[in-house]
Coordinates of N, CA, C and O in Angstrom, one line a residue:
X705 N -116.9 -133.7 90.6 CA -116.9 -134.3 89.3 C -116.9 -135.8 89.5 O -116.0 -136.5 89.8
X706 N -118.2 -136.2 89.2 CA -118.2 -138.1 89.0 C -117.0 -138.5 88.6 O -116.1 -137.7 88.2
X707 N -116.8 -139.8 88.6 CA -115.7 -140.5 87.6 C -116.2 -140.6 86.1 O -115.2 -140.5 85.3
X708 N -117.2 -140.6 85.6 CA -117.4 -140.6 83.9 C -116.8 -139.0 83.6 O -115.9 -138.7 82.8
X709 N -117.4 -138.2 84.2 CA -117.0 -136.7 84.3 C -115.2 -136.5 83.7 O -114.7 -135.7 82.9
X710 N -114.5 -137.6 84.7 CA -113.2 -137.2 84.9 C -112.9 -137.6 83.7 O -112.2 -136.9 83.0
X711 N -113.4 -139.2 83.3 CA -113.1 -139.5 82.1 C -113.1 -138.8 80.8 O -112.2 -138.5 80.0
X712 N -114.3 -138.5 81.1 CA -114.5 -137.7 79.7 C -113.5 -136.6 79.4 O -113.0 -136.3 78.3
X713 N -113.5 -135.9 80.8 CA -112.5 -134.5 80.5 C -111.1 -135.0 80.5 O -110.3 -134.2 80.0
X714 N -110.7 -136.4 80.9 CA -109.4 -136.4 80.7 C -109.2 -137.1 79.2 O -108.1 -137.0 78.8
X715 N -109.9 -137.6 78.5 CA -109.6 -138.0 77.3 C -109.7 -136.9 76.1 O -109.0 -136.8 75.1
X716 N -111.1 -135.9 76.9 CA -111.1 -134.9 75.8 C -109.9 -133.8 75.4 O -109.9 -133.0 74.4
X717 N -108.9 -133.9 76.6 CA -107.7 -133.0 76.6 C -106.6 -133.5 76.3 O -105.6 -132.9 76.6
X718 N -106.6 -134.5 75.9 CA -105.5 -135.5 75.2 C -106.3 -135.3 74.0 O -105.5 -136.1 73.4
X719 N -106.9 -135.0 73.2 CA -107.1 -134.6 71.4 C -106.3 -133.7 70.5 O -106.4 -133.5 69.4
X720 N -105.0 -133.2 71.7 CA -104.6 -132.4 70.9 C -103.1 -132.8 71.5 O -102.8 -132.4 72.7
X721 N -102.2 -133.5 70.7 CA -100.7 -133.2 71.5 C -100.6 -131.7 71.9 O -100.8 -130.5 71.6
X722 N -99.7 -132.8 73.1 CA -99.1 -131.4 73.7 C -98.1 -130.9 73.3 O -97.9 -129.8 73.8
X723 N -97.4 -131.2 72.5 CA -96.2 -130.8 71.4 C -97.1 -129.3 70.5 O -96.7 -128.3 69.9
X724 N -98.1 -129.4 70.8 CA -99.0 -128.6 69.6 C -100.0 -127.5 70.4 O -100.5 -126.4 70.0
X725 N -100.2 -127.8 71.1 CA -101.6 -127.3 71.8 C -100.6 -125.8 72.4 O -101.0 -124.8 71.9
X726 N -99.4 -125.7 73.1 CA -99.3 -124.0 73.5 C -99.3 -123.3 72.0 O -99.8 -122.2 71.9
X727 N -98.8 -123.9 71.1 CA -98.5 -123.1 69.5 C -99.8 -123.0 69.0 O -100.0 -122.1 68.2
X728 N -100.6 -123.7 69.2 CA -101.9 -123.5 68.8 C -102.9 -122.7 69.5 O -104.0 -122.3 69.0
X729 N -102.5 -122.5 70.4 CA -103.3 -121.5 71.5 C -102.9 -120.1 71.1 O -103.3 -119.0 70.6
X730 N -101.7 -120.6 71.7 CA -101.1 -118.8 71.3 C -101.1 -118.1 69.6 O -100.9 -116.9 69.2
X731 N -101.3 -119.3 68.8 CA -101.2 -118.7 67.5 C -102.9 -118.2 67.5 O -103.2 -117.2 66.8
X732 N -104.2 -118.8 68.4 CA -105.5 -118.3 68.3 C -105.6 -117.4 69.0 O -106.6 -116.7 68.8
X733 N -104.4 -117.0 70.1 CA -104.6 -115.8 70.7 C -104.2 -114.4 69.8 O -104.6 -113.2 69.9
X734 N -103.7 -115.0 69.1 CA -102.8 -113.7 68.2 C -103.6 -113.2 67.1 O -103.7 -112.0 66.7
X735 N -104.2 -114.5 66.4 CA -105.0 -114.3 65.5 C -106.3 -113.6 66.2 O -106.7 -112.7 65.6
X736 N -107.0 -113.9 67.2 CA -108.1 -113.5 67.8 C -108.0 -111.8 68.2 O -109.0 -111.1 68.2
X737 N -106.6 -111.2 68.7 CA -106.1 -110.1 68.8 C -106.3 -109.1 67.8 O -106.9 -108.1 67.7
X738 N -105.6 -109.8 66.9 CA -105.4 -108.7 65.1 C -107.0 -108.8 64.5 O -107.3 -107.7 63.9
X739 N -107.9 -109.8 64.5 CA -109.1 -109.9 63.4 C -110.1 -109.7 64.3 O -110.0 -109.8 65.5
X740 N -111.4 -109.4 63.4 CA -112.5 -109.1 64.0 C -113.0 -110.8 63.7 O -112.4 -111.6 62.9
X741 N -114.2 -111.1 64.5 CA -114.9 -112.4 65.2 C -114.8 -113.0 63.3 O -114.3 -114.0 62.9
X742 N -115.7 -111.7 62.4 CA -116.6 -112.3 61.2 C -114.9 -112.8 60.5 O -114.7 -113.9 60.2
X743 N -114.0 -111.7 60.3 CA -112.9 -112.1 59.7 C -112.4 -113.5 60.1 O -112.3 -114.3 59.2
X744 N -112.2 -114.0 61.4 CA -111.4 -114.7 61.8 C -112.2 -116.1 61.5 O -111.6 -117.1 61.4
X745 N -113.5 -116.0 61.4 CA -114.3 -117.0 61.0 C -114.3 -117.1 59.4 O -114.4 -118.3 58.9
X746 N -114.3 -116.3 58.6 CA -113.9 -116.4 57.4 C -112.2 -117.0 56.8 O -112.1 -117.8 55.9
X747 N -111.3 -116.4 57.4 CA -110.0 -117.2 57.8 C -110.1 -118.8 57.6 O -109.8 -119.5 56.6
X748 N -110.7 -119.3 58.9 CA -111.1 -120.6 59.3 C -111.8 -121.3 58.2 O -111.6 -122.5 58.1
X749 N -112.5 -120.8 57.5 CA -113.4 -121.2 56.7 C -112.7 -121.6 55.3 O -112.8 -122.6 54.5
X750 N -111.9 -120.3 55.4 CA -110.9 -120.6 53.9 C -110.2 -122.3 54.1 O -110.4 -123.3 53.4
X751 N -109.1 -122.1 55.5 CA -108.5 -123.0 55.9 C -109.2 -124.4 55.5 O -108.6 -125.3 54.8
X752 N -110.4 -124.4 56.0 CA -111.2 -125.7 56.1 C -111.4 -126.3 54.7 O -111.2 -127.5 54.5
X753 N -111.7 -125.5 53.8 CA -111.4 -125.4 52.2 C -110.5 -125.7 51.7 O -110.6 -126.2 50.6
X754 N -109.3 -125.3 52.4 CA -108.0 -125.7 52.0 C -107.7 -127.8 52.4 O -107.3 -128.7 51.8
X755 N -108.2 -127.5 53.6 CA -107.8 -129.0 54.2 C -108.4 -129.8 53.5 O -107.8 -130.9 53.4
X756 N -110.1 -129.8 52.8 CA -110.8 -130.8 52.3 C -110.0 -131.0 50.9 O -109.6 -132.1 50.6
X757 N -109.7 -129.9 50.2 CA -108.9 -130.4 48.9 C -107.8 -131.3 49.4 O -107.7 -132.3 48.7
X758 N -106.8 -131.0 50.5 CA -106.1 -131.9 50.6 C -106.7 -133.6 51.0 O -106.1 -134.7 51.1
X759 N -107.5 -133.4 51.0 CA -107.9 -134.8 51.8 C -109.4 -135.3 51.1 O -110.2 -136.1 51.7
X760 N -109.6 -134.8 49.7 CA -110.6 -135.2 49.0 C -111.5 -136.6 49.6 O -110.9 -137.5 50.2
X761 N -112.8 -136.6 49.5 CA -113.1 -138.0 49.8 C -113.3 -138.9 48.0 O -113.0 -138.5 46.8
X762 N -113.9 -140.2 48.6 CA -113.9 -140.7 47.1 C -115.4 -140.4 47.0 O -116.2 -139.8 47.6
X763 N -115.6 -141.4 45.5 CA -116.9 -141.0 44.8 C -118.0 -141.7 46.3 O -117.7 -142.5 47.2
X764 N -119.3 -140.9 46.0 CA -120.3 -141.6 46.9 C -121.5 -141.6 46.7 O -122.0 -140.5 46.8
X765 N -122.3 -142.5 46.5 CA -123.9 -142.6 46.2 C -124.8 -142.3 46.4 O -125.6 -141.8 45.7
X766 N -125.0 -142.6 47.9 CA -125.8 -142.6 49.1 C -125.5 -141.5 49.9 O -124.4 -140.9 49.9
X767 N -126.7 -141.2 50.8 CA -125.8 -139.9 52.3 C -124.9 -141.1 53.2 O -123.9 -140.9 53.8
X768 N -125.7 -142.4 53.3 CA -125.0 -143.3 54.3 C -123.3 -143.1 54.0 O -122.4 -142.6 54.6
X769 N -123.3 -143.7 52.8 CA -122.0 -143.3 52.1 C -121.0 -142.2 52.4 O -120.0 -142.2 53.1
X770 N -121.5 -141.0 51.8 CA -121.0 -140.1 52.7 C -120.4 -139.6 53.9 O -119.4 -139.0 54.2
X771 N -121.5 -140.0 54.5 CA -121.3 -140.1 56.0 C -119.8 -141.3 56.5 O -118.9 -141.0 57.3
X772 N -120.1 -142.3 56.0 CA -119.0 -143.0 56.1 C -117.2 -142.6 56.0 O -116.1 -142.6 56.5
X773 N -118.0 -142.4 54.8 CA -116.5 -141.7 54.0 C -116.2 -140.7 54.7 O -115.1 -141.0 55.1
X774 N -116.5 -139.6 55.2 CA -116.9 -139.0 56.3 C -116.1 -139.1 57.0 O -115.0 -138.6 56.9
X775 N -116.5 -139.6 58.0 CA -116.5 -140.3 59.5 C -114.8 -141.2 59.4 O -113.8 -141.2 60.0
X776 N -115.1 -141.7 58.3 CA -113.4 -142.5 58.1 C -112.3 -141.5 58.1 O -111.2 -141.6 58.8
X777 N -112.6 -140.6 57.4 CA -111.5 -139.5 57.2 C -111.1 -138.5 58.8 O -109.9 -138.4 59.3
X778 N -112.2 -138.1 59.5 CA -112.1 -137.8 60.4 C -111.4 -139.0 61.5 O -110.3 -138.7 62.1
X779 N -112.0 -140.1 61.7 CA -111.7 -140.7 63.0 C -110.0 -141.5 62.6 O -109.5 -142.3 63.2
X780 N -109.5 -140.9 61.4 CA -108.4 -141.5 60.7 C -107.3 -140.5 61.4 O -106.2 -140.7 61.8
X781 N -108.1 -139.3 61.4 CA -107.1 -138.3 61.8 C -107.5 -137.9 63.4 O -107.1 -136.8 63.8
X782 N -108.2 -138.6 64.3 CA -108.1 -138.3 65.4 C -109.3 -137.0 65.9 O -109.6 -136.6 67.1
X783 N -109.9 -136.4 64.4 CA -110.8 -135.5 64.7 C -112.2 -135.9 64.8 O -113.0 -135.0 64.5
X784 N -112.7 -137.2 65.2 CA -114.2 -137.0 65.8 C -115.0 -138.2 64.5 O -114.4 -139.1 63.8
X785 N -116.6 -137.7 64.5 CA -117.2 -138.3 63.4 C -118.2 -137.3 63.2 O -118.4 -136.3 63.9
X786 N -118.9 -137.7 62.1 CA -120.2 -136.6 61.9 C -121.1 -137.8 61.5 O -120.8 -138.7 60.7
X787 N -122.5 -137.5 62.3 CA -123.6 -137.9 61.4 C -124.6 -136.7 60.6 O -124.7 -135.6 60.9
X788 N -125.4 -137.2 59.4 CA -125.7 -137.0 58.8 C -127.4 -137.2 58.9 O -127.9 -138.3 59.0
X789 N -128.1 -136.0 58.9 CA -129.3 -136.8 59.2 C -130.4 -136.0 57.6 O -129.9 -134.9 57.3
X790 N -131.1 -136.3 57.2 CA -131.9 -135.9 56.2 C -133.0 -135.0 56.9 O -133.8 -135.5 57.7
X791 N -133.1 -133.5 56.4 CA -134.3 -133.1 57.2 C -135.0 -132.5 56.3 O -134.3 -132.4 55.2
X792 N -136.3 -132.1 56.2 CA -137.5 -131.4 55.4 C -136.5 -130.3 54.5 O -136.4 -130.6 53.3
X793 N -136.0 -129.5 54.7 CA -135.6 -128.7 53.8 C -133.9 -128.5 53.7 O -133.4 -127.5 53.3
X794 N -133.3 -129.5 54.2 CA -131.5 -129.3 54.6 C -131.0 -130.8 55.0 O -131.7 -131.8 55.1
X795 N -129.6 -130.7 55.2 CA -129.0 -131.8 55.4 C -128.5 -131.4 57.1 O -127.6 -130.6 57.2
X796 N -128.9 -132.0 58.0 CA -128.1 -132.1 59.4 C -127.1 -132.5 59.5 O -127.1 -133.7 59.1
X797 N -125.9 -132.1 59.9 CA -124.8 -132.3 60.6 C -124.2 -132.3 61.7 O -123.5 -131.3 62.2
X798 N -124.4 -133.3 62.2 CA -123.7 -133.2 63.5 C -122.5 -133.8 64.0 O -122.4 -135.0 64.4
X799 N -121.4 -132.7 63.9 CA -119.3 -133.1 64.4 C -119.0 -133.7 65.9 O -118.6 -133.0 66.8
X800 N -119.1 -134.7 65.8 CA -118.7 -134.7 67.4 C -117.2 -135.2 67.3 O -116.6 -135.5 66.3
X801 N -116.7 -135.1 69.0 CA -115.3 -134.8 69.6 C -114.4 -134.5 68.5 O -113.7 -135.3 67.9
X802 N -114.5 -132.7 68.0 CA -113.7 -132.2 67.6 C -112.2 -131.8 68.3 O -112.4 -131.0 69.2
X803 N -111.4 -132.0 68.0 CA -110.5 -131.1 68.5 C -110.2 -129.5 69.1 O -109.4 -129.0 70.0
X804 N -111.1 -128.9 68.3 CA -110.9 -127.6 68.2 C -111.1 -126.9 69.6 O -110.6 -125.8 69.9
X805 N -112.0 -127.5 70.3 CA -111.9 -126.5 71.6 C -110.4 -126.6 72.4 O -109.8 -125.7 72.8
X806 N -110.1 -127.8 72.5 CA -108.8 -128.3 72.9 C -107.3 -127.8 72.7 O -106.3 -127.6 73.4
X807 N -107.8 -127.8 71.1 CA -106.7 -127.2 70.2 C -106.0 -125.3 70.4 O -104.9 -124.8 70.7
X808 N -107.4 -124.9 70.2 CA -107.3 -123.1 70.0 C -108.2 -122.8 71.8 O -108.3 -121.7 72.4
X809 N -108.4 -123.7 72.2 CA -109.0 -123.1 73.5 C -110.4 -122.5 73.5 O -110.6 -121.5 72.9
X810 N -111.4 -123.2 74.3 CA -112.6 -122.6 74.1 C -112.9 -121.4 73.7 O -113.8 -121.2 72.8
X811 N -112.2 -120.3 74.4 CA -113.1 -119.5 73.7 C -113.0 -118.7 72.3 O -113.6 -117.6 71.9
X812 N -112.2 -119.4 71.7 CA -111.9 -119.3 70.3 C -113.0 -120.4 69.2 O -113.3 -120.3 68.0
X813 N -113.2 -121.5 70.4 CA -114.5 -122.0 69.6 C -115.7 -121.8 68.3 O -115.9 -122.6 67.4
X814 N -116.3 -120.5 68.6 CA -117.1 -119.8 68.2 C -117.2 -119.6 66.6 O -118.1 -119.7 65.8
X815 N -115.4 -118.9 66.4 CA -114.9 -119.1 65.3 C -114.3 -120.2 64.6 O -114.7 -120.6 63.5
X816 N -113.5 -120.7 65.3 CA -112.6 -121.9 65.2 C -113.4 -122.9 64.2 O -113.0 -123.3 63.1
X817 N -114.7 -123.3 64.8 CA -115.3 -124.3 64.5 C -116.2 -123.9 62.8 O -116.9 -124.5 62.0
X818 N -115.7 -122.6 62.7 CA -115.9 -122.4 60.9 C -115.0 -122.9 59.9 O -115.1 -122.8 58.7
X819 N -113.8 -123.7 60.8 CA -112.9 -124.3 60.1 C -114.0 -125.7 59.3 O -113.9 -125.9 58.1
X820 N -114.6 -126.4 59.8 CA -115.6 -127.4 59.6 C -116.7 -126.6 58.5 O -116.8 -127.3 57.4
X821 N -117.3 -125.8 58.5 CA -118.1 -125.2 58.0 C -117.3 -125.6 56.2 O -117.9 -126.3 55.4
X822 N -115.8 -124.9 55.9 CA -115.2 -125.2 55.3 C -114.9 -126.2 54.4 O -115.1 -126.2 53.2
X823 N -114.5 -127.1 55.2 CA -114.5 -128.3 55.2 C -115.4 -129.2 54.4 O -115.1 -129.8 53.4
X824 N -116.7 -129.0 55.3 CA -118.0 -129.6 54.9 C -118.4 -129.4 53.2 O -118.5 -130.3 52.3
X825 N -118.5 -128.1 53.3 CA -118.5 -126.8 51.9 C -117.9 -128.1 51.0 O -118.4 -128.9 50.4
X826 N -116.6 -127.8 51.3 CA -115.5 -128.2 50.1 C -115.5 -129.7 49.9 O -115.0 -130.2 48.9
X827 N -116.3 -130.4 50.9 CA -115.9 -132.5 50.4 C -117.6 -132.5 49.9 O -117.9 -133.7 49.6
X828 N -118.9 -131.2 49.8 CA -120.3 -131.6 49.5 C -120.1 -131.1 47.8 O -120.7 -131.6 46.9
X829 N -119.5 -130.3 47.8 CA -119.3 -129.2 46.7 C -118.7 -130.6 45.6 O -119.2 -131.0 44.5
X830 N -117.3 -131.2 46.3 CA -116.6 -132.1 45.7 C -117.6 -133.5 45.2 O -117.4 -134.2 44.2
X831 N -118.7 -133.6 46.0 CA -119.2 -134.7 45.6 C -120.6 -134.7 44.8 O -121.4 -135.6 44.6
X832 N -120.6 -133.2 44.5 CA -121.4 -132.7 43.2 C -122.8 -132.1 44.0 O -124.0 -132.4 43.9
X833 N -122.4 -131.5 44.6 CA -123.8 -130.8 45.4 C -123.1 -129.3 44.5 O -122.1 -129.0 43.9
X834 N -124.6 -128.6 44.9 CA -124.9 -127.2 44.3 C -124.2 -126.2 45.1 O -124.3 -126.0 46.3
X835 N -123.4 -125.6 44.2 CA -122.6 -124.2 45.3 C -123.9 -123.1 45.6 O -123.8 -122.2 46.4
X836 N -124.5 -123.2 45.0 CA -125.7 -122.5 45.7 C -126.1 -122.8 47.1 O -126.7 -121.9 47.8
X837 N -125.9 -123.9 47.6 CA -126.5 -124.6 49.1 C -125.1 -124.4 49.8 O -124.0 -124.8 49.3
X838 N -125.4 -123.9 51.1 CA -124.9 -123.5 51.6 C -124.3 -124.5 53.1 O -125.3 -125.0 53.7
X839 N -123.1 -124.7 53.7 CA -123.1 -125.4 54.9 C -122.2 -124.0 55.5 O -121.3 -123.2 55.1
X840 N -123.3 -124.2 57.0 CA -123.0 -123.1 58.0 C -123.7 -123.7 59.2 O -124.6 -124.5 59.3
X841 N -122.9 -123.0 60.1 CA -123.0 -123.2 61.9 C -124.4 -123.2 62.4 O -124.9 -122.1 62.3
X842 N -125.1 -124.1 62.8 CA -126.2 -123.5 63.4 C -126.0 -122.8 64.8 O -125.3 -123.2 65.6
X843 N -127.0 -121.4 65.0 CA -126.3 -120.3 66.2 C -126.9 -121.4 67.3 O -127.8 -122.2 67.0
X844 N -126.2 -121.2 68.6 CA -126.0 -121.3 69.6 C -126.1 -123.3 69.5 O -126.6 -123.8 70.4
X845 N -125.6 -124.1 68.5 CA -125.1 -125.2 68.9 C -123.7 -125.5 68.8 O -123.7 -126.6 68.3
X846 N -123.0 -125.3 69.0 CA -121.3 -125.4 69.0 C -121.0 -125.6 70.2 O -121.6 -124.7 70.8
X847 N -120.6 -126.0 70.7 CA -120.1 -126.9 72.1 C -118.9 -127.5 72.3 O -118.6 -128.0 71.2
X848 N -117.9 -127.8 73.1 CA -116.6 -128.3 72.7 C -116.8 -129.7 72.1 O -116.1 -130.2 71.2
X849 N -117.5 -130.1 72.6 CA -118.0 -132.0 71.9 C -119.0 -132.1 71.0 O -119.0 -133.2 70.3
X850 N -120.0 -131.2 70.8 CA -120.3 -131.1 69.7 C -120.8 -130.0 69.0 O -121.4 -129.0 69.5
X851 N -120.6 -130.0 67.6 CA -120.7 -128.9 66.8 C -122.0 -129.3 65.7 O -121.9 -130.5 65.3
X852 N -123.1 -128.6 65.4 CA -123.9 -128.7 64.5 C -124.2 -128.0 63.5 O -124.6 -126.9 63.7
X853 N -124.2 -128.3 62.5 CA -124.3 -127.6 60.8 C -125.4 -127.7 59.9 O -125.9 -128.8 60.0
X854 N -125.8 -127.1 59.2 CA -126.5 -128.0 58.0 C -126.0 -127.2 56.5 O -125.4 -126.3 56.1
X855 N -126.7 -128.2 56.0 CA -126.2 -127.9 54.6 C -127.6 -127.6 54.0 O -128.5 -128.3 54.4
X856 N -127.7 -126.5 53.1 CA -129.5 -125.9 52.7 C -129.0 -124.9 52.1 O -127.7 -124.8 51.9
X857 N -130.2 -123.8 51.4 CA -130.3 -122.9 51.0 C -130.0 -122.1 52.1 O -130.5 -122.4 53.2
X858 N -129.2 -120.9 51.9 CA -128.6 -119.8 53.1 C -129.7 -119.5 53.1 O -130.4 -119.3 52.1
X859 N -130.1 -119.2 54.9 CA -130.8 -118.9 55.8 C -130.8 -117.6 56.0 O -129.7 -117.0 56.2
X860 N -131.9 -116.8 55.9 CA -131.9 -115.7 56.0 C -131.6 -114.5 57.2 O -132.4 -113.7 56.7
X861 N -131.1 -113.8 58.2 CA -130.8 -113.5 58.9 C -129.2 -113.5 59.1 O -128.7 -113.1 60.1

């Protein structure tokens, strides 16, 4: 492992006190035990719904805006930033240095990171987007550092 390597991995495992990280593990082991994959991602999802009402953003104009507001709220709480990119038929999102691999342990990832899905939902919804459009995981990009989403019409499949 280079030295950037070491860095990276030793900062990225400091995102989660350690006061927090066995209760959080073992609480994703328990939960990962009792629920099936779709449940436990719906769980998370609720959760994430829950956390954006607590943490409303303010009014916003622009996507730049957004995105700011955003990104403040996250890097306020130690959880990462998202950019926002505009695409032909959807809104790109992309979460970087989440917590969550850290937190619940990679391989709870998968699900875990529907906690954001949530989230997203609940501060796009809040800032007067259509509950018709949908924010969800795109498959096989979730990663411990970064997570990608978009916001669109649900995708069929």
């Amino acid at each position: 492992m280079d030295a950037t390597s070491s860095v990276i991995s030793y900062l990225a495992a400091r995102q989660c006190s350690s006061q927090w990280k066995a209760f959080l593990r073992s609480t994703a082991g328990e939960l990962a035990d009792k629920l099936a994959p779709a449940e436990l991602s719906t769980f998370m999802r609720r959760v994430g719904n829950r956390f954006a009402r607590e943490l409303p953003l303010p009014a916003c104009a622009t996507l730049d805006e957004i995105q700011l507001a955003m990104s403040e709220t996250w890097t306020r709480l130690d959880w990462g930033w998202v950019e926002i990119s505009d695409e032909n038929d959807h809104l790109g999102l992309c979460h970087y240095c989440s917590p969550l691999a850290v937190a619940l342990g990679s391989e709870s990832l998968a699900w875990g990171a529907s906690f954001l899905e949530g989230v997203y939902q609940q501060w796009f919804e809040q800032l007067g987007a259509s509950a018709r459009l949908r924010v969800s995981l795109i498959a096989g990009a979730v990663e411990p550092s970064t997570i990608q989403l978009r916001l669109g019409a649900p995708v069929a499949g």
